[in-house]
PDB file of C-alpha atoms in Angstrom:
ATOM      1  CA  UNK V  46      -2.906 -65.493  45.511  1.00 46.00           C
ATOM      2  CA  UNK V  47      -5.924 -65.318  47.524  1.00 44.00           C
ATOM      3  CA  UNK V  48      -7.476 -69.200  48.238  1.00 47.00           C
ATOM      4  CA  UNK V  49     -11.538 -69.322  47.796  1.00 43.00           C
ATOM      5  CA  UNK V  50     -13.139 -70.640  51.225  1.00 42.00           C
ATOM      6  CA  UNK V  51     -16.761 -71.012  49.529  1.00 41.00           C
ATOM      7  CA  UNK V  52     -16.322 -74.534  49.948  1.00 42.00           C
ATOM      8  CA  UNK V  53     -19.883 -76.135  51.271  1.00 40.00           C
ATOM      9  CA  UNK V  54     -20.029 -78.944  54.526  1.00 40.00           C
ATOM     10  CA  UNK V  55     -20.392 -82.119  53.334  1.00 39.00           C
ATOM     11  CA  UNK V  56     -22.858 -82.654  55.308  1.00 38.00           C
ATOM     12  CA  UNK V  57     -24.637 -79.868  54.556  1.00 42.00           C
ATOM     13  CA  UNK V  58     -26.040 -81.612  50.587  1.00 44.00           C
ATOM     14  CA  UNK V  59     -28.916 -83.857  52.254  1.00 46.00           C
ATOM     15  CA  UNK V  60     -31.657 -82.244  51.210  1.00 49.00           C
ATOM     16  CA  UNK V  61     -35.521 -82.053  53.036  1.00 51.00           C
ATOM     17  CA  UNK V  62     -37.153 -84.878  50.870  1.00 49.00           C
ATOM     18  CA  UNK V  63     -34.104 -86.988  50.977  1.00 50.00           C
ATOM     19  CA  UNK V  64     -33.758 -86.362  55.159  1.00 46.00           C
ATOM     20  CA  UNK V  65     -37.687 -87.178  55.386  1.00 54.00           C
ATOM     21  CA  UNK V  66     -37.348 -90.382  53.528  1.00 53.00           C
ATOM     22  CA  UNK V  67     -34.421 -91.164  55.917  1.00 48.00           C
ATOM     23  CA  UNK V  68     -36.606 -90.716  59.034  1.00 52.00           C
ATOM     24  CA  UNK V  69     -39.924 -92.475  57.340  1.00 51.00           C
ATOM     25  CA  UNK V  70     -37.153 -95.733  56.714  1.00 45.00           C
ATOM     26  CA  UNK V  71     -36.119 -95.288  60.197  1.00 46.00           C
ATOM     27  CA  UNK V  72     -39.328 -95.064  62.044  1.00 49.00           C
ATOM     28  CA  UNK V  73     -40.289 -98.607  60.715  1.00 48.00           C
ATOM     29  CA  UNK V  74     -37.184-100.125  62.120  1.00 47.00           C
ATOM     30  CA  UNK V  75     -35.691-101.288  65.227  1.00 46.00           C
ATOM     31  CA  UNK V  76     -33.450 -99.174  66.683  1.00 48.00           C
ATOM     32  CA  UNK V  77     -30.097-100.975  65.265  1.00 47.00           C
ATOM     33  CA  UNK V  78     -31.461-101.373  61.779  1.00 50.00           C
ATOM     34  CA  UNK V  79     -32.147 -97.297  62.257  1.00 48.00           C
ATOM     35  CA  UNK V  80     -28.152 -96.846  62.538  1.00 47.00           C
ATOM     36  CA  UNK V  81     -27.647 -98.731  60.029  1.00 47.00           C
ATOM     37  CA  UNK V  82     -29.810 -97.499  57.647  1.00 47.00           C
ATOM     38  CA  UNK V  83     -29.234 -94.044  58.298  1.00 46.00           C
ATOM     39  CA  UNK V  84     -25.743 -95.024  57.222  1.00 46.00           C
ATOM     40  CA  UNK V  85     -26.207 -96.355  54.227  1.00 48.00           C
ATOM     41  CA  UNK V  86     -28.807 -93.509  53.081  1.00 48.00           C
ATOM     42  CA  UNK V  87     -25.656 -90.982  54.005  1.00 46.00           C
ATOM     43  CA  UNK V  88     -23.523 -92.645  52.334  1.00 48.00           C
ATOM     44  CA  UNK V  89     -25.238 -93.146  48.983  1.00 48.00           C
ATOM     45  CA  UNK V  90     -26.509 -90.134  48.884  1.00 45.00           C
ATOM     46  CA  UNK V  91     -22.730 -88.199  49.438  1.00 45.00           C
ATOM     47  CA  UNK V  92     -21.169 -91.037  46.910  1.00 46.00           C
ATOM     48  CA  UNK V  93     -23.844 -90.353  44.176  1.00 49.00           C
ATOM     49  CA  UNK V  94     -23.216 -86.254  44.073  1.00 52.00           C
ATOM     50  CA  UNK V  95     -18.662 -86.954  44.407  1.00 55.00           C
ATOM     51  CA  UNK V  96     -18.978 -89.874  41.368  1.00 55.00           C
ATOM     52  CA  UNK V  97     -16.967 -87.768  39.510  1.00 54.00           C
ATOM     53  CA  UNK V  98     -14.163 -87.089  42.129  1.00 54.00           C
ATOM     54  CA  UNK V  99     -14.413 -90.837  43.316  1.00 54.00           C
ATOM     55  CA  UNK V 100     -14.019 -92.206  39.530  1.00 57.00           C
ATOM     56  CA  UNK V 101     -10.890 -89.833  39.151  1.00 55.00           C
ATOM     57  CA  UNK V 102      -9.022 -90.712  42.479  1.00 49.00           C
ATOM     58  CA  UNK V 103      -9.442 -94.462  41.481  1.00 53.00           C
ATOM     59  CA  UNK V 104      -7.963 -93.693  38.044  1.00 51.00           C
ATOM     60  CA  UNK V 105      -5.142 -92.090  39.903  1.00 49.00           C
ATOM     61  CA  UNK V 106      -4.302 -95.133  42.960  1.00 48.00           C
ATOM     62  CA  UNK V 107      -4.374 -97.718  40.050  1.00 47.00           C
ATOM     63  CA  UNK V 108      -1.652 -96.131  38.298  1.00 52.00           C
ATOM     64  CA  UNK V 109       0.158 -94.724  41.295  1.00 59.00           C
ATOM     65  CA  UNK V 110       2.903 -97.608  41.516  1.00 62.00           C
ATOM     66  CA  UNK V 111       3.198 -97.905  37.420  1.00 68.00           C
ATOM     67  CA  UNK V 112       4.266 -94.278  37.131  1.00 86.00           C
ATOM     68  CA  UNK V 113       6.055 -93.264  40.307  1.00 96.00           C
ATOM     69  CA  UNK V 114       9.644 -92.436  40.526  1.00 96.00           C
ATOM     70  CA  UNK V 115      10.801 -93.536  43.247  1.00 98.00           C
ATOM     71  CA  UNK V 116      11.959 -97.325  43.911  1.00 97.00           C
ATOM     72  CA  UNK V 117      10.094 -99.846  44.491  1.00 97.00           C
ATOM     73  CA  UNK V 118      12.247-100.799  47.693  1.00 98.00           C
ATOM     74  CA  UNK V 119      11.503 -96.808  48.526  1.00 98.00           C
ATOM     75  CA  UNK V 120       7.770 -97.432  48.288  1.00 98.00           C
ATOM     76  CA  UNK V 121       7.922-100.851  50.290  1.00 98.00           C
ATOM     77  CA  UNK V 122      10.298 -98.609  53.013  1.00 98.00           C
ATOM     78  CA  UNK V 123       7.549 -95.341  53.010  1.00 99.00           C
ATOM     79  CA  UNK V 124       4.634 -97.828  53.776  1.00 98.00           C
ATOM     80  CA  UNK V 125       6.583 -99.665  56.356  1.00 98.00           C
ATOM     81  CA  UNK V 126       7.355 -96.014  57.783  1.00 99.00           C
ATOM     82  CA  UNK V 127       3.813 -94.759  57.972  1.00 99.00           C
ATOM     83  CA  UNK V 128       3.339 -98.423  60.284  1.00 99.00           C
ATOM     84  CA  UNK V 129       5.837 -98.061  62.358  1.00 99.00           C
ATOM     85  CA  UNK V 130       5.508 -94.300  63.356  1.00 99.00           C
ATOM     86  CA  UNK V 131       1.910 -94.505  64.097  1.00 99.00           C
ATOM     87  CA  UNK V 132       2.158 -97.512  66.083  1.00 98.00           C
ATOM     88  CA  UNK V 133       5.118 -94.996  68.210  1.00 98.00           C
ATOM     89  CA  UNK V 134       2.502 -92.233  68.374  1.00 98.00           C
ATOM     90  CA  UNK V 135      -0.216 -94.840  70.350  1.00 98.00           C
ATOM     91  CA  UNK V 136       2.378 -96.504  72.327  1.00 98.00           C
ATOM     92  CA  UNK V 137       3.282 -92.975  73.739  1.00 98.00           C
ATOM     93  CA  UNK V 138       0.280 -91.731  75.902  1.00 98.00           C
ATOM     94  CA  UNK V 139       1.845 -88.554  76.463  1.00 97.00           C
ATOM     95  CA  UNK V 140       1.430 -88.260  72.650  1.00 98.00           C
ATOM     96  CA  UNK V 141      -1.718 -90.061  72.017  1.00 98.00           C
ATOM     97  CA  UNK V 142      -3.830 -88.729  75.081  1.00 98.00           C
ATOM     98  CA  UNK V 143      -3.223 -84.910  74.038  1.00 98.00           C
ATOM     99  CA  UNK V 144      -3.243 -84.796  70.157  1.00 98.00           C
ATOM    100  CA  UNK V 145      -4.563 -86.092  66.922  1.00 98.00           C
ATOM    101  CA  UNK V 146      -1.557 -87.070  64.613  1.00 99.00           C
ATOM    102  CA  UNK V 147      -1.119 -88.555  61.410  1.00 98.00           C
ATOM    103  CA  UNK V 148       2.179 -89.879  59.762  1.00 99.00           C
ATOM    104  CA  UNK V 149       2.981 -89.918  56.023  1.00 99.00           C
ATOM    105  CA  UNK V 150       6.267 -91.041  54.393  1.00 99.00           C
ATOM    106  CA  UNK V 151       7.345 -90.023  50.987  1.00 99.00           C
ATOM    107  CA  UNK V 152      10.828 -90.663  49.890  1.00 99.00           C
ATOM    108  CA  UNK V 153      11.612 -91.857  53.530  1.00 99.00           C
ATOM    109  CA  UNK V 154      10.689 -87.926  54.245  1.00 99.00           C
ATOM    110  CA  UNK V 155       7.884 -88.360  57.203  1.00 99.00           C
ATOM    111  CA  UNK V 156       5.403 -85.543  57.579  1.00 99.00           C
ATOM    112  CA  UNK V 157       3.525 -85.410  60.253  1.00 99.00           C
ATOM    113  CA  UNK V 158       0.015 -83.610  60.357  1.00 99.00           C
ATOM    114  CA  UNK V 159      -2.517 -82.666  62.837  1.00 99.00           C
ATOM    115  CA  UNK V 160      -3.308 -81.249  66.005  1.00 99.00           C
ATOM    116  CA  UNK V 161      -1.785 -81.170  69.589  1.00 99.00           C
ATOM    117  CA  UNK V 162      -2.776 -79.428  72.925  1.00 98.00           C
ATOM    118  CA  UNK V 163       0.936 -77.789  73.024  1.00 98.00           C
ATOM    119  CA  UNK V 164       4.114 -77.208  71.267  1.00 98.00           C
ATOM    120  CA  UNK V 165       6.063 -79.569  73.027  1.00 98.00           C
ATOM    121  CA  UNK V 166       3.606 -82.624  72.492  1.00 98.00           C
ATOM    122  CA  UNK V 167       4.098 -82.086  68.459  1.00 98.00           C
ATOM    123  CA  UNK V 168       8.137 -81.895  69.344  1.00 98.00           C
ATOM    124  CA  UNK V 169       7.774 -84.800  71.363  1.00 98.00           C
ATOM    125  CA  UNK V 170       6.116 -86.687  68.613  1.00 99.00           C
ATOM    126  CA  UNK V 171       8.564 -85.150  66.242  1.00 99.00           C
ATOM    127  CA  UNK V 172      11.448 -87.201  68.762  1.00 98.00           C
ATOM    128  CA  UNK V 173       9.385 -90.561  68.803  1.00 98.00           C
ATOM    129  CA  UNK V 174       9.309 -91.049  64.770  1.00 99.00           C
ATOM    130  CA  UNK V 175      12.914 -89.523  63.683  1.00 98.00           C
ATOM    131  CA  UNK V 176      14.034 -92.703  66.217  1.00 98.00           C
ATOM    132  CA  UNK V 177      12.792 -94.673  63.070  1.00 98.00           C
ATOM    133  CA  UNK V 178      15.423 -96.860  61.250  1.00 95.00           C
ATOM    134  CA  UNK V 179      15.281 -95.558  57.355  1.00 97.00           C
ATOM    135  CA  UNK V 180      13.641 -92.346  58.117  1.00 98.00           C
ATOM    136  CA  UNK V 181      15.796 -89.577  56.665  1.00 98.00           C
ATOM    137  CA  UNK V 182      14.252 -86.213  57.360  1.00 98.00           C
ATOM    138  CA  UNK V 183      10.743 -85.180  59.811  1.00 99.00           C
ATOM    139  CA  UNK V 184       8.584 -82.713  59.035  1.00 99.00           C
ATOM    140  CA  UNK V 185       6.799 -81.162  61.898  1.00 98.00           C
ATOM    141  CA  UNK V 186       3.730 -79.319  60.701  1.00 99.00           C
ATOM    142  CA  UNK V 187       1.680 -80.277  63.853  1.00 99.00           C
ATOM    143  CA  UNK V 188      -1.024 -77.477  65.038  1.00 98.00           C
ATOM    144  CA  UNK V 189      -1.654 -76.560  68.716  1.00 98.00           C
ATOM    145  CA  UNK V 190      -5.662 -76.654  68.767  1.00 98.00           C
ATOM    146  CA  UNK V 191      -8.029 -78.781  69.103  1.00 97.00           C
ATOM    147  CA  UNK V 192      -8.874 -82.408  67.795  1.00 97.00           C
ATOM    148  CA  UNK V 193     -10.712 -81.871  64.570  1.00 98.00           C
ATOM    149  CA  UNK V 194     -14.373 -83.419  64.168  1.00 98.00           C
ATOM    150  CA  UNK V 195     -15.406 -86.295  62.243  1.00 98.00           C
ATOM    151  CA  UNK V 196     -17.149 -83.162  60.147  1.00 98.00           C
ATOM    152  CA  UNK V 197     -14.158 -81.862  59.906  1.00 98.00           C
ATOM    153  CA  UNK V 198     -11.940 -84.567  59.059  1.00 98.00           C
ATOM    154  CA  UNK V 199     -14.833 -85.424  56.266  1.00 98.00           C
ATOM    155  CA  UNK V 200     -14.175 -82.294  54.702  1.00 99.00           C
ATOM    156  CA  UNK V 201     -10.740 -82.555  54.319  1.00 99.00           C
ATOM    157  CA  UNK V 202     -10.992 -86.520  52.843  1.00 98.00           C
ATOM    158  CA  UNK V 203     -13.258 -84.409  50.614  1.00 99.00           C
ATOM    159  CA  UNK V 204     -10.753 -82.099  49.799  1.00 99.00           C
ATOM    160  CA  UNK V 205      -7.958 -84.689  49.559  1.00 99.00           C
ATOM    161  CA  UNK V 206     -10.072 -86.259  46.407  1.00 99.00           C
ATOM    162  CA  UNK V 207     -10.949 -82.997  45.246  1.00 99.00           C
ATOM    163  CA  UNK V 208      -7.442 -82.083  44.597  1.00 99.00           C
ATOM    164  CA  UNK V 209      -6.309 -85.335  43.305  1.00 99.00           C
ATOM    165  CA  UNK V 210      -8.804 -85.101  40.836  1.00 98.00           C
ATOM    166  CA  UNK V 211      -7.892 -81.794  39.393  1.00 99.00           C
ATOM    167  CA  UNK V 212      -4.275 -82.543  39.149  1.00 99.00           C
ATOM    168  CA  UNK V 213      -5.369 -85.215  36.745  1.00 98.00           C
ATOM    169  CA  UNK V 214      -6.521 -81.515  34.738  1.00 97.00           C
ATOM    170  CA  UNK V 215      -3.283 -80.245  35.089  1.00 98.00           C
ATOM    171  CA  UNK V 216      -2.192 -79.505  31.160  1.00 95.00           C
ATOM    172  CA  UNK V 217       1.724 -79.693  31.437  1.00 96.00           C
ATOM    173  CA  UNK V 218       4.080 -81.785  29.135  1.00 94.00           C
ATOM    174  CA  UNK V 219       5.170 -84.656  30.936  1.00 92.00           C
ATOM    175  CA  UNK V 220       3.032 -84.030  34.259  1.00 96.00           C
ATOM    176  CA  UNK V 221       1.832 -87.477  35.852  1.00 97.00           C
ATOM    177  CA  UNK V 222      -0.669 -86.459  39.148  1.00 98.00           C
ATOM    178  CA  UNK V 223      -0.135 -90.145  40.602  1.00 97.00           C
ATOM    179  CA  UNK V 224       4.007 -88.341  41.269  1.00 98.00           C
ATOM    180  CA  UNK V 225       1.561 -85.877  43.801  1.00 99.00           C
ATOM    181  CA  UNK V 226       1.180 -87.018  47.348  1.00 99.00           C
ATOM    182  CA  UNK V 227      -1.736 -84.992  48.982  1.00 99.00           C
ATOM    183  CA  UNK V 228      -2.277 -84.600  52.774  1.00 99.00           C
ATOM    184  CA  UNK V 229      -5.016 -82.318  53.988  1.00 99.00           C
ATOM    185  CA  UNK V 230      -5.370 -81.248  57.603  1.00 99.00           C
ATOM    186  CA  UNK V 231      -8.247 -78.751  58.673  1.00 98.00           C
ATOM    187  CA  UNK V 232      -8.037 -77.203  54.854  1.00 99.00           C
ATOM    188  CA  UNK V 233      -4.399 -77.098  54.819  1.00 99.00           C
ATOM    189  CA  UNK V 234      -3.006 -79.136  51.936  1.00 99.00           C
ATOM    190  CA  UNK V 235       0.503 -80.696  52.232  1.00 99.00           C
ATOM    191  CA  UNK V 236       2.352 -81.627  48.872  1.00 99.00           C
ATOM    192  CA  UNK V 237       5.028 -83.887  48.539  1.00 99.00           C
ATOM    193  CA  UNK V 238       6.572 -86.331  45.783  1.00 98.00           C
ATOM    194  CA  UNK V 239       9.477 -86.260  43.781  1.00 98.00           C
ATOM    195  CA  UNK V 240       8.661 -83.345  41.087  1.00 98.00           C
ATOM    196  CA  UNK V 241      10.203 -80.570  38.607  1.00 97.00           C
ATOM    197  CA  UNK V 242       9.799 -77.429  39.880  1.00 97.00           C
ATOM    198  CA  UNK V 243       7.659 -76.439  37.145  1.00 97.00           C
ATOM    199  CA  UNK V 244       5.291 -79.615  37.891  1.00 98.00           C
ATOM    200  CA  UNK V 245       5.494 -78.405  41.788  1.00 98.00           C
ATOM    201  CA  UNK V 246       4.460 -74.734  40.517  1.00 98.00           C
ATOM    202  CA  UNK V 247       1.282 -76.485  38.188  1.00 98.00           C
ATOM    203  CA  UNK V 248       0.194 -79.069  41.306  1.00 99.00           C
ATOM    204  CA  UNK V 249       0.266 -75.972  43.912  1.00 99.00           C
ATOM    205  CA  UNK V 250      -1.724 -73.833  41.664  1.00 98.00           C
ATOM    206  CA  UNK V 251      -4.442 -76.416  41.196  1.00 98.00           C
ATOM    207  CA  UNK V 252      -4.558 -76.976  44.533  1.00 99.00           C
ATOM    208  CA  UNK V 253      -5.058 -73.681  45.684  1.00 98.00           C
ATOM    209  CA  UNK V 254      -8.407 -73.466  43.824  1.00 98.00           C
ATOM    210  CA  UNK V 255      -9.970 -76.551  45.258  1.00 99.00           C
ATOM    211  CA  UNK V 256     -13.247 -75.321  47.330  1.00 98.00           C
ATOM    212  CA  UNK V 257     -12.395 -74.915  51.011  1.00 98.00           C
ATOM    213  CA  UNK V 258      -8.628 -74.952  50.930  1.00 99.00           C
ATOM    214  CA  UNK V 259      -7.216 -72.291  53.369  1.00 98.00           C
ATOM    215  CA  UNK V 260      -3.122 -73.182  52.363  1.00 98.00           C
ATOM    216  CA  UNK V 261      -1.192 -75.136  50.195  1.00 99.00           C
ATOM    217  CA  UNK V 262       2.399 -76.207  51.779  1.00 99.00           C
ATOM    218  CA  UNK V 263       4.464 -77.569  49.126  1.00 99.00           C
ATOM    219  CA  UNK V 264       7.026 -80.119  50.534  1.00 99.00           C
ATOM    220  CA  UNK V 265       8.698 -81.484  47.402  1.00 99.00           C
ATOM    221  CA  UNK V 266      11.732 -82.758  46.414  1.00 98.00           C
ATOM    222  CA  UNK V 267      12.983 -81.520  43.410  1.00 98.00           C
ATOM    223  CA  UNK V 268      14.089 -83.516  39.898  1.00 95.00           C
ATOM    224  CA  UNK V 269      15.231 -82.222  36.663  1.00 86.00           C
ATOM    225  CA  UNK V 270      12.910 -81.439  33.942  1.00 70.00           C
ATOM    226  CA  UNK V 271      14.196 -84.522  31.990  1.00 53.00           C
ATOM    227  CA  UNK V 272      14.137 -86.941  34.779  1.00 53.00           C
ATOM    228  CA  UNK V 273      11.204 -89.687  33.698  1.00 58.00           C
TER     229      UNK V 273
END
C-alpha cells in the first residue's frame, strides 16, 4: 500500500501577516525579549492550528496506565529501562559523539531509533543497552545518516500525535489506542504494545495514512483476541 508523503513542514503554516506581526513585536524589544517572544508567537500559533491532535493525545496519556495490559511492575521496569539505557548511550562517547539515539522500552523489549555515522556505532549501542538487567530482547533499527534537524525532529513529534490521534478513530470491537506505543524517526513509525493481530493490522493501517509517514514497522507482541 503506497504511504502519502503530502505531509506539509511544520514550519512552513506561519503565514505573512502573522510573520510581520512577529517582527513589528520584535523590533520594539531588546534583543532577549526578541527570543523570547518570537517563541512564544511560534508556539501559539503551531498549538492553535494542532488543538485537535493535542486534545486527543491528552485523552490518550490520561488513560494510558488505566487500560494497558501489561503489569504495573512491567511499566515501572520499561520506564526504569528507557533511564538507564540512555544514560549508557551518553556515558559512551564513541556512541554519543557519532549518532543521535533514542531508547524506548515496551514489555522490557528496547527499541532503539535514530541515526548513526556507521553500522558498527548502532551495533555498538545495540551492545551497551542489552548489558541492561531486565531487558529481554533489543531492537536495532538505527539508520546510518545524518543527525536529523530540530525541523526534522518537529515533524516527526508532529507525526507521533498525528497517529495517536487517529488510532483513537480506529472502529474495531475491543480496540483501546492507549495499548499502541508510537515511535517516529525521520517519518518512519515504529509500533509496539501488546496487541491482537487484528488490532496490530487496524493500528498499522491508520498509521500508514498519517501525512508524511514514509513506513510503518510494526514491532508487536501478539495476544489472543479474548485477552482484556
Amino acid at each position: 500500500m503506497p504511504l502519502p508523503l503530502n505531509h506539509k513542514p511544520l514550519f512552513g503554516l506561519l503565514t505573512r501577516t502573522q510573520l510581520g506581526q512577529a517582527g513589528a513585536v520584535a523590533r520594539s524589544m531588546t534583543q532577549p525579549r526578541r527570543s523570547a517572544a518570537a517563541l512564544l508567537l511560534l508556539g501559539a500559533t503551531l498549538l492553535s492550528g494542532c488543538a485537535p491532535m493535542l486534545i486527543g493525545a491528552a485523552a490518550v496519556g490520561t488513560a494510558a496506565t488505566v487500560h494497558d495490559r501489561r503489569p504495573a511492575s512491567v511499566i515501572f521496569d520499561d520506564q526504569q529501562i528507557e533511564l538507564e539505557a540512555m544514560t549508557a548511550l551518553l556515558r559512551n562517547s564513541g556512541v554519543r559523539d557519532r549518532s543521535q539515539i533514542s531508547a524506548t522500552s515496551y514489555n522490557r523489549t528496547l527499541l532503539l531509533t535514530g541515526n548513526a555515522d556507521t553500522t558498527e556505532v548502532g551495533q555498538e549501542a545495540a551492545a551497551l543497552v542489552s548489558r541492561i538487567g531486565k531487558v529481554q530482547r533489543v531492537v536495532d533499527e538505527v539508520r546510518v545518516g545524518p543527525r536529523l534537524d530540530m525541523r526534522r525532529q518537529a515533524e516527526d513529534t508532529f507525526i507521533t500525535g498525528r497517529v495517536n490521534t487517529d488510532l483513537i478513530g480506529v472502529r474495531l470491537p475491543g480496540f483501546d489506542p492507549t495499548r499502541v506505543k508510537v515511535v517516529t524517526n525521520d517519518g518512519e513509525v515504529f509500533l509496539m504494545g501488546l496487541v491482537s493481530p487484528a488490532e496490530a493490522e487496524a493500528a498499522a493501517e491508520k498509521a500508514s495514512y498519517v501525512p508524511g509517514v514514509k513506513r510503518v514497522v510494526k514491532l508487536f507482541e501478539y495476544v489472543d483476541d479474548t485477552n482484556t
